[in-house]
Structures are given as structure tokens and as C-alpha cells.
Short mmCIF file of C-alpha atoms in Angstrom, two decimals:
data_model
loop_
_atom_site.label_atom_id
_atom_site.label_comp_id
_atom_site.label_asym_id
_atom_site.label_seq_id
_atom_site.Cartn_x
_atom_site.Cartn_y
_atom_site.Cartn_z
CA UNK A 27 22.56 19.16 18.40
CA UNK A 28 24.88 19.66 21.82
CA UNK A 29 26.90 23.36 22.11
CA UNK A 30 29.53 23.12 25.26
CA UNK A 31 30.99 25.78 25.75
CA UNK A 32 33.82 25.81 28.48
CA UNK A 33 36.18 28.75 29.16
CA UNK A 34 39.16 28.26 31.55
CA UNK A 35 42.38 30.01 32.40
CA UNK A 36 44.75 29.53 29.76
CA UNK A 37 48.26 30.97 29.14
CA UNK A 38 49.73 30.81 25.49
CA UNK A 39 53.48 30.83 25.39
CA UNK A 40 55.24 30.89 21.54
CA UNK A 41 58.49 31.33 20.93
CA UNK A 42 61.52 31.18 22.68
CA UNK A 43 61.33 32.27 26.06
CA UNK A 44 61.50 35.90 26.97
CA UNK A 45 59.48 37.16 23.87
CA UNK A 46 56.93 35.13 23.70
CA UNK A 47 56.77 35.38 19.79
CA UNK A 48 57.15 38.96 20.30
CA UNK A 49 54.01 39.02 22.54
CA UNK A 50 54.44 41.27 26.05
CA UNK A 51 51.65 38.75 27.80
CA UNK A 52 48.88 35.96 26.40
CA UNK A 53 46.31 35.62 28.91
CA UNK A 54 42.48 34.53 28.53
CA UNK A 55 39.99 34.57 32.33
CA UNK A 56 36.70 33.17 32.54
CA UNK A 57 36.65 33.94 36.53
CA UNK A 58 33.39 32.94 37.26
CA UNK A 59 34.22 29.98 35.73
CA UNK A 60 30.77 29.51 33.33
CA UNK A 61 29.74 26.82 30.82
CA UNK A 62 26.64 26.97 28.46
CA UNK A 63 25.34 24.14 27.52
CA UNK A 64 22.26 24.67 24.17
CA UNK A 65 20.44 21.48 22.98
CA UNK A 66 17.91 21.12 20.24
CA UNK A 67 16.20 18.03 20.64
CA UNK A 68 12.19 17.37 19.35
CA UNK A 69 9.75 14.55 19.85
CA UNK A 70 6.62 13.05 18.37
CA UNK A 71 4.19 10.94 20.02
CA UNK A 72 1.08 9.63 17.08
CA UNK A 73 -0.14 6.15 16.72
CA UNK A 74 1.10 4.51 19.89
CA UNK A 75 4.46 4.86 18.83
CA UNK A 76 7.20 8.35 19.03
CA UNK A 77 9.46 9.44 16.97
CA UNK A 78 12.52 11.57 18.56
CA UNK A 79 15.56 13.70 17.51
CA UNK A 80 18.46 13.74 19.85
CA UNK A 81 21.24 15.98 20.39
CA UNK A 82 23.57 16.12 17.28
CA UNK A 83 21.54 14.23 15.11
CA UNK A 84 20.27 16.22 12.22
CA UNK A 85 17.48 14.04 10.92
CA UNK A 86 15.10 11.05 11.77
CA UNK A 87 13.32 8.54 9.61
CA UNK A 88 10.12 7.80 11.63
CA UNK A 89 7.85 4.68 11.74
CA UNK A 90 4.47 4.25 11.36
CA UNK A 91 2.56 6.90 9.69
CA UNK A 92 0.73 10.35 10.38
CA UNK A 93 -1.56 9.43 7.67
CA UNK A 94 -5.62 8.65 8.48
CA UNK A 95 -6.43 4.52 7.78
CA UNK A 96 -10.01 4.72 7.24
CA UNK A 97 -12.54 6.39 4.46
CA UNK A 98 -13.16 9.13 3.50
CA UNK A 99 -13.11 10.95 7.29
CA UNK A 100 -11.18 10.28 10.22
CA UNK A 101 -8.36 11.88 12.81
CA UNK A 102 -5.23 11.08 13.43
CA UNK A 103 -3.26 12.83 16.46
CA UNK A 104 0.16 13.85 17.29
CA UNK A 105 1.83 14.95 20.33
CA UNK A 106 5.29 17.53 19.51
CA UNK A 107 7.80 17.99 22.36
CA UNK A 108 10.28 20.30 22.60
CA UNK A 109 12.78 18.64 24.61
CA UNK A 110 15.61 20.98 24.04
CA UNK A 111 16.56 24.18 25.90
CA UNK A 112 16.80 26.13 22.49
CA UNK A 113 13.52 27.91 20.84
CA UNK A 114 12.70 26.90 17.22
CA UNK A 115 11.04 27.79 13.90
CA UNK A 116 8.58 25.09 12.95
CA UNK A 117 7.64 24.19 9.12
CA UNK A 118 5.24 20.96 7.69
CA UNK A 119 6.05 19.30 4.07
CA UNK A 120 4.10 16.89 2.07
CA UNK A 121 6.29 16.07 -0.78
CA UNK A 122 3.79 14.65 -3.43
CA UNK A 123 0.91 12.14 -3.60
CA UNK A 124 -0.52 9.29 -5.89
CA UNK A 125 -2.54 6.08 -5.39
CA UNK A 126 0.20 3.01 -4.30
CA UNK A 127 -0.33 0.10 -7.04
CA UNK A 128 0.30 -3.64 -7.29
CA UNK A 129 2.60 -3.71 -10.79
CA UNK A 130 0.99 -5.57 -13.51
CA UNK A 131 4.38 -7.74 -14.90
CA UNK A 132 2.49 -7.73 -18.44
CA UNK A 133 0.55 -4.68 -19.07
CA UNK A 134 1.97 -2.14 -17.15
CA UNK A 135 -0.57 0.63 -17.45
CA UNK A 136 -3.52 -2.10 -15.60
CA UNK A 137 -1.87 -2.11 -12.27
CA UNK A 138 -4.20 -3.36 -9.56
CA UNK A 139 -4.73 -0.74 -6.98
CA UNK A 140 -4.61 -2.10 -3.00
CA UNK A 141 -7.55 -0.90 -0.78
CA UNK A 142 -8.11 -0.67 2.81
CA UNK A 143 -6.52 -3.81 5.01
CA UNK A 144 -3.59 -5.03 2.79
CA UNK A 145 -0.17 -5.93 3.52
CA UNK A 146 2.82 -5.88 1.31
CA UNK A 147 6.04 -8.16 0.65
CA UNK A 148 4.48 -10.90 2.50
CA UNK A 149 6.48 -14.48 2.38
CA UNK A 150 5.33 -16.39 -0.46
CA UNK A 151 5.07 -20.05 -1.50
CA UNK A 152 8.78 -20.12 -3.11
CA UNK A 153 10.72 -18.61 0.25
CA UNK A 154 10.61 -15.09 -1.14
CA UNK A 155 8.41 -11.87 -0.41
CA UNK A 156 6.00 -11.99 -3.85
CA UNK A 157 2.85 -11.90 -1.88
CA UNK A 158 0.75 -9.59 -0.22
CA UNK A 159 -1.56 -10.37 2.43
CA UNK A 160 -5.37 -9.23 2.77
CA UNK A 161 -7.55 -8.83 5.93
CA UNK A 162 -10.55 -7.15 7.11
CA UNK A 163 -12.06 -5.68 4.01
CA UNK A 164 -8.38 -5.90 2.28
CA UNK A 165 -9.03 -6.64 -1.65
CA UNK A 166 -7.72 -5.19 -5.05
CA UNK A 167 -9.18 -3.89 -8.16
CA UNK A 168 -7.39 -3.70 -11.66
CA UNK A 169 -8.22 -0.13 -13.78
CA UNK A 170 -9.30 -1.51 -17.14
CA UNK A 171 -10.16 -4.90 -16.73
CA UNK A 172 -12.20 -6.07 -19.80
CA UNK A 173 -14.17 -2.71 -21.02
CA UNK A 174 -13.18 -2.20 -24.74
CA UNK A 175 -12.45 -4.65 -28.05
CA UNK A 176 -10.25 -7.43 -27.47
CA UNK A 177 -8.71 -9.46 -24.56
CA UNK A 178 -9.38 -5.43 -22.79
CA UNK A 179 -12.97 -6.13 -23.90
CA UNK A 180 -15.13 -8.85 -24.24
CA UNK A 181 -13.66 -11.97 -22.14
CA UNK A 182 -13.35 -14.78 -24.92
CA UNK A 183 -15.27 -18.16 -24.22
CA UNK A 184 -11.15 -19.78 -24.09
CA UNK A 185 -9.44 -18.50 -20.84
CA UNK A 186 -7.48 -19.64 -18.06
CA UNK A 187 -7.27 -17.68 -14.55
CA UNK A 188 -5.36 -19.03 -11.36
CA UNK A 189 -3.50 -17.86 -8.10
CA UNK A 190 -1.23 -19.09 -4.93
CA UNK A 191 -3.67 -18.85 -1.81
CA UNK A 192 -3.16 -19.05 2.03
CA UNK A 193 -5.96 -18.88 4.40
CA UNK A 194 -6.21 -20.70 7.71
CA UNK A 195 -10.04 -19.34 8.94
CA UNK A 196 -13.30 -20.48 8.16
CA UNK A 197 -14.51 -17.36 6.48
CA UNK A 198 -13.95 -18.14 3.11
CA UNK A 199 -13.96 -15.19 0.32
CA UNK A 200 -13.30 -14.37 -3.59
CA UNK A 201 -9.90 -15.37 -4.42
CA UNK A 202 -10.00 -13.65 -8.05
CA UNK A 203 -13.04 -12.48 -9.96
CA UNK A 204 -14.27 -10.23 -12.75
CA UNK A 205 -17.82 -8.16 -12.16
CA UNK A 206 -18.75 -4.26 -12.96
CA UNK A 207 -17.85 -2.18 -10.21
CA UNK A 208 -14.48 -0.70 -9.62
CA UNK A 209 -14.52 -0.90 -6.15
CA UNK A 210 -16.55 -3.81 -4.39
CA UNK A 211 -20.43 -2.82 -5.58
CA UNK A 212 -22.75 -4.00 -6.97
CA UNK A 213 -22.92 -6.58 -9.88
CA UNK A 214 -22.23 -10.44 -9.76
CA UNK A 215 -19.29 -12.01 -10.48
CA UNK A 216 -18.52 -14.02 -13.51
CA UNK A 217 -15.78 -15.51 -13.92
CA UNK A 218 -15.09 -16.37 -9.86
CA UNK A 219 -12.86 -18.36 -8.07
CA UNK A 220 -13.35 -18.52 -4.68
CA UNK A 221 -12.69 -20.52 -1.44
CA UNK A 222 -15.69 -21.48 0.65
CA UNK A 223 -16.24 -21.50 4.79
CA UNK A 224 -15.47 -25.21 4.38
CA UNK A 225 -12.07 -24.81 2.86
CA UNK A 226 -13.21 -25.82 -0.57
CA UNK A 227 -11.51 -24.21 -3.84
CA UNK A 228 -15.05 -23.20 -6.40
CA UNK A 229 -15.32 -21.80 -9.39
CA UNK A 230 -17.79 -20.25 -11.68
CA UNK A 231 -18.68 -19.23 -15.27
CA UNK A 232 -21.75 -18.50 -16.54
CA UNK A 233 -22.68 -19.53 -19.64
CA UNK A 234 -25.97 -19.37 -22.12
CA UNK A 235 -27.75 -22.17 -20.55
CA UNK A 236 -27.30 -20.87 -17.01
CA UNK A 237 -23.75 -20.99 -14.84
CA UNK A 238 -21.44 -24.01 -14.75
CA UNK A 239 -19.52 -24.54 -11.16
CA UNK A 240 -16.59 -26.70 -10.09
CA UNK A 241 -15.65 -27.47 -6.43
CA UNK A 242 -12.82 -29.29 -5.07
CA UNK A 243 -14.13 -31.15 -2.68
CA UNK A 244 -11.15 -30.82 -0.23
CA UNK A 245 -10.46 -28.61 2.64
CA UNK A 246 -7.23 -26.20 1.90
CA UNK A 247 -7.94 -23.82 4.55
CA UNK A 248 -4.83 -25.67 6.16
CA UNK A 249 -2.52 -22.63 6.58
CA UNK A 250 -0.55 -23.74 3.78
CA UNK A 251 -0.14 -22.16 0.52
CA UNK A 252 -1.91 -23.85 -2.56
CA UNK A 253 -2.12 -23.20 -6.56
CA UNK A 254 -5.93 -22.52 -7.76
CA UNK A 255 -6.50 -22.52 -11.45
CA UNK A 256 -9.25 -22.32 -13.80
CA UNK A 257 -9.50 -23.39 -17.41
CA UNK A 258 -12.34 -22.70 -19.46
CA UNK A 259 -12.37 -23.79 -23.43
CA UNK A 260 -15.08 -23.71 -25.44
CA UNK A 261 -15.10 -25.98 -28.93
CA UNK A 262 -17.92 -25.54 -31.41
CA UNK A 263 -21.37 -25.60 -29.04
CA UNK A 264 -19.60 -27.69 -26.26
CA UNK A 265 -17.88 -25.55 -23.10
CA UNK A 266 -15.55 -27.14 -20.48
CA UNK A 267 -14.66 -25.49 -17.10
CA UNK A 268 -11.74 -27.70 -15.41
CA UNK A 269 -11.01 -26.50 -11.52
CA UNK A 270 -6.94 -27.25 -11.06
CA UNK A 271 -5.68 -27.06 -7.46
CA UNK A 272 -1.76 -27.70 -6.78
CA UNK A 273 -1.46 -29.27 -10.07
CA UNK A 274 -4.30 -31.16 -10.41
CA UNK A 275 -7.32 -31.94 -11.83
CA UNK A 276 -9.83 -31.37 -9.22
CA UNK A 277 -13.25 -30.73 -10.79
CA UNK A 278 -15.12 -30.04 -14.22
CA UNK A 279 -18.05 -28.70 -15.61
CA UNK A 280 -19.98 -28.71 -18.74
CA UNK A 281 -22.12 -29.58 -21.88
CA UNK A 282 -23.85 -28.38 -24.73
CA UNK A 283 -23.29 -24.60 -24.00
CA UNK A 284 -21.04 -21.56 -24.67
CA UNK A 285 -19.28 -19.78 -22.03
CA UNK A 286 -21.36 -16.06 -22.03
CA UNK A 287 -19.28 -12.98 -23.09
CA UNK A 288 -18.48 -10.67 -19.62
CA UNK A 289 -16.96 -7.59 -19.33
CA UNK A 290 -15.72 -6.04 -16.22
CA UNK A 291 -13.00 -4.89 -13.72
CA UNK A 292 -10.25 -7.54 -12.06
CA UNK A 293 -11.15 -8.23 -8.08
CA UNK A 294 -8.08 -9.80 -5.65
CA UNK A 295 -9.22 -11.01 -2.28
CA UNK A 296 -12.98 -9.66 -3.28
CA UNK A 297 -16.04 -10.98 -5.17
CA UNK A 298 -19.59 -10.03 -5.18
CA UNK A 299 -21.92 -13.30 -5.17
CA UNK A 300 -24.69 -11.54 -6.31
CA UNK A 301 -25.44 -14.57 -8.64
CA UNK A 302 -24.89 -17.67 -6.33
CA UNK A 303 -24.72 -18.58 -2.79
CA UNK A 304 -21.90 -16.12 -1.25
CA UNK A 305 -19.47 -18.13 1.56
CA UNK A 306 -19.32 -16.68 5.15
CA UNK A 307 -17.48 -13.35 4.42
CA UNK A 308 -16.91 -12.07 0.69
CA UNK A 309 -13.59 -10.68 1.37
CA UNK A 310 -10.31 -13.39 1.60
CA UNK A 311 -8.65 -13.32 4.83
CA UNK A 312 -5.44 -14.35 4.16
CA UNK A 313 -2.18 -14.34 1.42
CA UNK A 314 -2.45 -14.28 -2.00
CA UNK A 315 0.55 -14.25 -4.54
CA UNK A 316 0.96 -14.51 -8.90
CA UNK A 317 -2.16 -13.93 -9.96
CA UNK A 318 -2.94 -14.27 -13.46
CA UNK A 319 -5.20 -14.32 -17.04
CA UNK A 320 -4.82 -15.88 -19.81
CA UNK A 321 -6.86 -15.87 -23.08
CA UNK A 322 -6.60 -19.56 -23.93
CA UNK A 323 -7.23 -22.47 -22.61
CA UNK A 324 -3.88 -23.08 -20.88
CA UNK A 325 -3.58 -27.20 -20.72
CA UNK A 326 -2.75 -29.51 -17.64
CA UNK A 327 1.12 -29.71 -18.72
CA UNK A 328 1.47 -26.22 -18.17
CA UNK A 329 -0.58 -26.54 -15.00
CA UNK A 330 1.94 -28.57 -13.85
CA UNK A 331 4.86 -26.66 -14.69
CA UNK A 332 3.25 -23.29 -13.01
CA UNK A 333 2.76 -25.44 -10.00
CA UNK A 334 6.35 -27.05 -9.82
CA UNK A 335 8.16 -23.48 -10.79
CA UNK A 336 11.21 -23.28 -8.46
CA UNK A 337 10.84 -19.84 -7.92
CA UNK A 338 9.08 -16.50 -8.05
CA UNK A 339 11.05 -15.26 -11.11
CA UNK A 340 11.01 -18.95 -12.83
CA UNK A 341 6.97 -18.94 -12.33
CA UNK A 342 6.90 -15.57 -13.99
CA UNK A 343 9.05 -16.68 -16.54
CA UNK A 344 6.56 -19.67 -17.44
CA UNK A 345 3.83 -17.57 -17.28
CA UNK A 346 5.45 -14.75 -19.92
CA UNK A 347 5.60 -18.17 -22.06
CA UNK A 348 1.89 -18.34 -21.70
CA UNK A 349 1.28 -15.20 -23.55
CA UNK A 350 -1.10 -13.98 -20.35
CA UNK A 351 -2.73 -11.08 -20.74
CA UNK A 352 -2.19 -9.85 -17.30
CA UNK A 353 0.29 -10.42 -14.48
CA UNK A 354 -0.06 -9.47 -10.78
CA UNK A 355 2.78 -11.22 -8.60
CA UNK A 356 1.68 -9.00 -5.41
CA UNK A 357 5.38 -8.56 -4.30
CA UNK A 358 5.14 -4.64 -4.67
CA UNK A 359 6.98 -2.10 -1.44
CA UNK A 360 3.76 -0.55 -0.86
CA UNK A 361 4.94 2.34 -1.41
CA UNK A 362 5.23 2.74 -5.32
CA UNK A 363 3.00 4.54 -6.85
CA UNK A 364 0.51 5.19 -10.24
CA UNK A 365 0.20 9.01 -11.45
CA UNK A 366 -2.89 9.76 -10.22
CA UNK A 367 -3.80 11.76 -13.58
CA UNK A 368 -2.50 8.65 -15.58
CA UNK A 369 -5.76 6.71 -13.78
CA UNK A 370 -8.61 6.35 -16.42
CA UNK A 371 -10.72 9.35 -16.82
CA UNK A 372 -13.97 9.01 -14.29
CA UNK A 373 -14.54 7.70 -10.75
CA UNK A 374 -10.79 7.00 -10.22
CA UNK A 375 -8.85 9.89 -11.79
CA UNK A 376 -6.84 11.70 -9.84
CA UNK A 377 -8.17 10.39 -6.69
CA UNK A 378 -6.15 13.05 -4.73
CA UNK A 379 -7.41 16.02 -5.36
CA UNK A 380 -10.87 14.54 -4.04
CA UNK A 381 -9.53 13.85 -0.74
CA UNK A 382 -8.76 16.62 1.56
CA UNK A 383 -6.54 17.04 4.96
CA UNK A 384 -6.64 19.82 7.67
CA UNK A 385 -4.02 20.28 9.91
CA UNK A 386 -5.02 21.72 13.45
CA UNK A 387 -2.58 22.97 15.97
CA UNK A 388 -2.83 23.95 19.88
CA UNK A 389 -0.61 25.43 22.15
CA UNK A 390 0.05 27.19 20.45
CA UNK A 391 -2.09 26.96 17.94
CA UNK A 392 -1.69 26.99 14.21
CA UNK A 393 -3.90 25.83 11.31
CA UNK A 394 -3.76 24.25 7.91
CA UNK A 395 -6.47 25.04 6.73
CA UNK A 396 -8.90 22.04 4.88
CA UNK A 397 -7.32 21.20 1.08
CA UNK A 398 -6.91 18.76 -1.44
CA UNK A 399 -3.99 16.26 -0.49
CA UNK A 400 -2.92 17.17 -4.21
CA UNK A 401 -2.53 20.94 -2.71
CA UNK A 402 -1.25 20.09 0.45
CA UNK A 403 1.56 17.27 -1.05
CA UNK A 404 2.86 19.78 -3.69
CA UNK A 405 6.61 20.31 -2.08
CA UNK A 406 6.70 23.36 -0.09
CA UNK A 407 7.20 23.71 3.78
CA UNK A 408 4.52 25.58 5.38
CA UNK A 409 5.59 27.40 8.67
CA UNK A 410 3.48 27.32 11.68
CA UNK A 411 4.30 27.79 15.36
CA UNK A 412 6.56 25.84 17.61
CA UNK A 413 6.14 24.34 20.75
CA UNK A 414 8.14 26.33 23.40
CA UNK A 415 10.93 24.89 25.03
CA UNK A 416 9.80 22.04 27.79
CA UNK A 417 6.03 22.38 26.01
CA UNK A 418 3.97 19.99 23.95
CA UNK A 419 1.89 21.01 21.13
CA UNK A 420 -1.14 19.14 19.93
CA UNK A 421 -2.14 18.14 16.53
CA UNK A 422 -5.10 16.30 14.93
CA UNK A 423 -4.60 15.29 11.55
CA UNK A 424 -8.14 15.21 9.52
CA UNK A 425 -9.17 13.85 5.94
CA UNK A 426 -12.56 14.25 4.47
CA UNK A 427 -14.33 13.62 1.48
CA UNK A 428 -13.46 16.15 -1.34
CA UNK A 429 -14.82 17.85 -4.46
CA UNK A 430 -15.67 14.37 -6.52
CA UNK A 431 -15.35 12.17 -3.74
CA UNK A 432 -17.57 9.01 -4.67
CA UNK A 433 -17.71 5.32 -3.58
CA UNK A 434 -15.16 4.13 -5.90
CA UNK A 435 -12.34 5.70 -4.25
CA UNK A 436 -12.89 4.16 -0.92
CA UNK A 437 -10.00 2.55 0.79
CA UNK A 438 -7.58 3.44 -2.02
CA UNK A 439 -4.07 3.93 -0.55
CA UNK A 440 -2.66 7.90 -1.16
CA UNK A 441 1.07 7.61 -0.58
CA UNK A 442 2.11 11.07 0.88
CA UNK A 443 5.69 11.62 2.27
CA UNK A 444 5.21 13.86 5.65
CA UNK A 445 8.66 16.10 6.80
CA UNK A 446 8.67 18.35 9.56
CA UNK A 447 11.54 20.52 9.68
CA UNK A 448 12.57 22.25 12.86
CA UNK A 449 15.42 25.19 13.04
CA UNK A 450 17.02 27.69 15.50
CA UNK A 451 17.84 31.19 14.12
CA UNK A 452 20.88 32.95 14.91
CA UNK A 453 24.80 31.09 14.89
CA UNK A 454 24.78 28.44 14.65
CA UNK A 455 21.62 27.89 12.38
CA UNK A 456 20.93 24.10 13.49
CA UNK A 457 18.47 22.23 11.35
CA UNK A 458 16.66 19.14 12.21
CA UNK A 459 13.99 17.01 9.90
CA UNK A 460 11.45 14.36 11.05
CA UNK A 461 10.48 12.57 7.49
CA UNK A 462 7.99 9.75 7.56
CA UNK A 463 8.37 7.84 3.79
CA UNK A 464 9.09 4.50 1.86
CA UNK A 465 6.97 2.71 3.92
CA UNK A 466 3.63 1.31 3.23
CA UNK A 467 2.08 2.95 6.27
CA UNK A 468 2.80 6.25 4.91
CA UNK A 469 -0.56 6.53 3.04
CA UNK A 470 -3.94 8.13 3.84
CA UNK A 471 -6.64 5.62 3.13
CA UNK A 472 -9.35 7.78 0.64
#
């Protein structure tokens, strides 16, 4: 915001002349011939990156975030300028917080939740943004998976899983997977599929007379996206596991055996090989996009037609056709959230009240003290003191493990929209506001 303020030697003359509206003389000086010139202008320097209001402008949507990436304790720091010639009031808002999700298109309430390295509204096989990209330790975990009676118990010895892959490395990784833990412990993997540090498309069941595995045989670690689907069906005594890759029939397994009943949680770009021989790396370094189960035995025709869908919306559509018991297309902002409290009661519930942030201020300094992002994030501006006018105030940014912090949580993504609002007292009462949300770096990592 800019104030010029310029007096010069005016005369005002109204009327007709010799009254002058009935005025005897209309004169204003300013003989020294002053101008005062007031600016309110702030700037923040976190994350290799700044973040700046300029004169007149009232508000600024920032990039990047102020939020920590790594679990459960880490800094973040922040440089604030006062580059105006105007002293001002200082005040720090988090607006709310909750766990960022990866929408399930079938049973809405068994979202996937992204953890650490992930990427959001990546390009996808069909020209669109339905993907989401994983590196590092990047994967995904669903919230129910199959713990209770039914297809959300017990996974039936008839079921079909598949997704669109892109990898170009030699690392390999778990592609889509069901085991115990709701994070990435312990407890082997069954069903799997999986791409090996030769490029090969694998997957695994176990069954009652020991584990059945189907490979492809082909390299797709080509940089190019593929289709990876597996269909297991069980008749009387006699179990089939058929390996599909970009429509086709690539490998089977099977014989005089039942596929085993297996309960567990939903894995994206994760598996644990506890069970078999685990590739290079057990996290997927690369894209992955419409992931699915089914609890039949889908059949090569419809194999086909997932494969040849036109579209992101049209594959979805087929799917819904499929009766599938859960959807994950991956195309989520990456900044849309789950209620915390609406997460299953246990490990995950309410994951941000058992993750805490401190705020610590110098010159001058100024404290937040350490709390639970849930008590930090509830909507009201805290004050704290300003850097003066032509100073820089320092601030480190810290999250550590909370009240019920516990493995599980680890690398979950805590969307928390971050304002600070800055103000000069007095006429006129100018008001600025740095905000830093929708985006999917806005998030502290638990």
C-alpha cells in the first residue's frame, strides 16, 4: 500500500468574478513544499523460494509451503522482511487440518491416504491428469482394506486386481498389494503385483498348497505407461491365476489348489516381500493411475475393453460396470482432505492431534509455544511481534511426535492452510495477508 501525499499552492476561484461564491479569499500554502511518502510492503524468504507483498496490494497467495516434509521431527525456516517504511502488528493463522486422501470412486469412506514422496495430477495414459506419481519412499495405504465379513473381510478365492504403471529405472517395487500393516511394516504380501529390477510385470497369490506366481517375461520398464492385471478364479478344488499386461494374456498359474483366504490393508507403490524374493527397492519409483478390485474373476473381454478405454472417465465407466469393490483413479488436487476423526478408531484416528508444531521467533522474538496441529489449525490469528521497519525476523518452524504418535502415521500428509496477516494502526488501517493453501505442498508430513 503507497500514501503520496503532495501539497502545493492552490487558489480556488467559484463564482462569478468579484465574489468568489461569496468567499473574501481561497488560499491553501504548503511553503516548504513537503511530500510524505508511507509504504507497507512485507517479505518471506522459506524453502529456497520468497514470497512478497508490494505496495497496494492487499494480499498474496504464496508457493511452496511452510510446512515440515519429513516424520515425525524436523525444521523448517523462514526469513520476514519488513520492506516498508510503516511499523506493523503481526498475527499467524492455521485455518484447519486433516490427512489429504486419494478418493475411492466406489466406496467413498476407504480413501487411500498418500504418504511421504507422492505427487499429484500427474499426466496419465489417456492425455489427462488421473495419475499420481511416487518416488523415494512415496506409496499409499487404503483405511479398511479387507478386516471384517464380506468383500471388507475375507478376500474371496474369485478376484481380479490391476493398474496403469510407468517406471523407467531398474529398481523395481510393489505396484498394488494387500498385507497387515497400515503403513509399510511388517507382514508379507498376498495378493501382490509387482514389477521386478528387470522390468518384468509378477504376481502372487498364495494358496493352500504353497504360493502360485506369474511373470511376464518382458521388460516394461520402457518409460511408457502399461495396463497390469490380475485374475484369480477358483472352480471346485482347481485355482487359476492369469497375469494380463496391456490386454493380454501374459502368464498363468495353477492346479489342484484353492486360493488361501487373506485379510489386510490396500498398498499403492508399496509391498512387503516378506514371503518371496523382494526386487531391488520395495517402493515403485514411478506413475501409477486407476487402480482397482474386483471380487470376481473379471474375463479377458473385459480386459480388453479396460485396456482400449478412450479415456479416464470411459475407463471408470467400464470399471463401475464391473461391480469393483474399490476404485482409486489417483487424479486427486492433493489438497482434499478426510476428517481426521472420520479415520477408523486406532493407529490412524485423528492423526492431528498426535503431531505437534512450535513456532519460534527472533528479533524480535516471539513464541508459539509446542501444540497439537489440531490446536494450532483451529482458525484464530495469534499475534506476535513484528519485524521493525528495514529488519528481518527469523523463524523456525518445528513438528514433533505427539501424544499417540506411533509408526502408522508416518509420512501421512496433514493439509494445514498457513495466513499471516500484517496491519498498521492508526488512518488509514492498511491490511495485508500472506496465505499459503490449495496446493499439495501445503502439508506437514506426520
Amino acid at each position: 500500500m503507497l500514501l503520496a501525499a503532495l501539497s502545493t499552492l492552490a487558489l480556488l476561484a467559484l463564482g462569478t468574478a468579484g465574489t468568489r461564491s461569496a468567499w473574501t479569499a481561497a488560499q491553501v500554502t504548503n511553503a516548504s513544499d513537503d511530500a510524505l511518502v508511507s509504504q507497507m510492503a512485507l517479505t518471506h524468504s522459506y524453502n529456497s523460494t520468497t514470497c512478497a507483498t508490494t505496495a497496494r496490494s492487499t494480499t498474496a497467495t504464496c508457493p511452496s509451503t511452510l510446512g515440515t516434509v519429513a516424520s515425525p521431527t524436523t525444521t523448517r525456516t523462514d526469513a520476514i522482511t519488513n520492506n516498508g517504511t510503516v511499523a506493523v502488528t503481526q498475527s499467524v493463522t492455521g485455518a484447519s487440518c486433516a490427512p489429504v486422501r486419494f478418493a475411492n470412486g466406489t466406496s467413498a469412506s476407504d480413501p487411500m491416504l498418500p504418504r511421504n514422496s507422492v505427487g499429484f495430477q500427474q499426466a496419465d495414459t489417456w492425455g489427462s491428469t488421473s495419475a499420481a506419481s511416487f518416488s523415494g519412499s512415496g506409496y499409499a495405504t487404503d483405511l479398511y482394506g479387507t478386516t471384517s465379513v464380506g468383500f471388507l473381510g475375507l478376500l474371496p478365492t474369485n478376484f481380479s486386481m490391476g493398474v496403469w504403471f510407468r517406471t523407467a529405472d531398474s529398481l523395481g517395487g510393489g505396484l498394488l498389494s494387500l498385507s497387515a500393516s497400515l503403513s509399510n511394516g511388517a507382514g508379507g504380501a498376498n495378493p501382490m503385483l509387482w514389477i521386478d529390477q528387470s522390468g518384468n510385470v509378477k504376481a502372487y497369490v498364495a494358496t493352500t498348497l504353497g504360493t502360485q506366481i506369474a511373470s511376464s517375461g518382458t521388460n516394461y520398464a520402457d518409460g511408457n505407461w502399461h495396463f497390469a492385471v490380475v485374475v484369480v478364479s477358483t472352480v471346485f478344488l482347481l485355482t487359476s491365476v492369469t497375469l494380463y499386461v496391456d490386454g493380454a494374456s501374459k502368464a498363468s498359474a495353477g492346479g489342484l489348489t484353492i486360493a488361501s483366504a487373506t485379510s489386510g490393508y490396500w498398498h499403492l507403490g508399496w509391498a512387503n516381500f516378506g514371503l518371496i524374493t523382494p526386487p531391488t527397492s520395495a517402493y515403485f519409483h514411478g506413475s501409477l493411475s486407476g487402480a482397482f478390485v474386483i471380487q470376481s474373476a473379471i474375463s479377458g473381454a473385459n480386459v480388453t475393453t479396460l485396456n482400449g478405454s478412450a479415456s479416464a472417465a470411459a475407463y471408470q465407466a467400464s470399471l463401475g460396470g464391473m461391480s469393483p469393490a474399490s476404485t482409486w483413479m489417483l487424479g486427486d488436487n492433493g489438497y482434499t482432505t478426510i476428517a481426521g476423526t472420520s479415520l477408523p478408531a486406532g493407529n490412524l484416528y485423528d492423526p492431528c492431534s498426535k503431531v505437534n508444531v512450535a513456532l519460534a521467533f527472533t528479533n524480535p522474538a516471539a513464541s508459539i509455544a509446542a501444540q497439537s496441529l489440531t490446536s494450532f489449525a483451529n482458525g484464530s490469528a495469534t499475534t506476535i511481534a513484528a519485524p521493525a521497519v528495514g529488519g528481518t525476523q527469523s523463524l523456525t518452524i518445528t513438528t514433533s511426535a505427539g501424544t499417540g504418535y506411533n509408526a502408522d502415521l508416518a509420512g501421512l500428509h496433514l493439509y494445514v492452510p498457513i495466513s499471516f496477516g500484517y496491519a498498521v494502526s492508526g488512518a488509514p488501517a492498511w491490511v495485508q495477508t500472506l496465505s499459503w493453501a490449495n496446493d499439495p505442498t501445503e502439508v506437514f508430513w506426520s
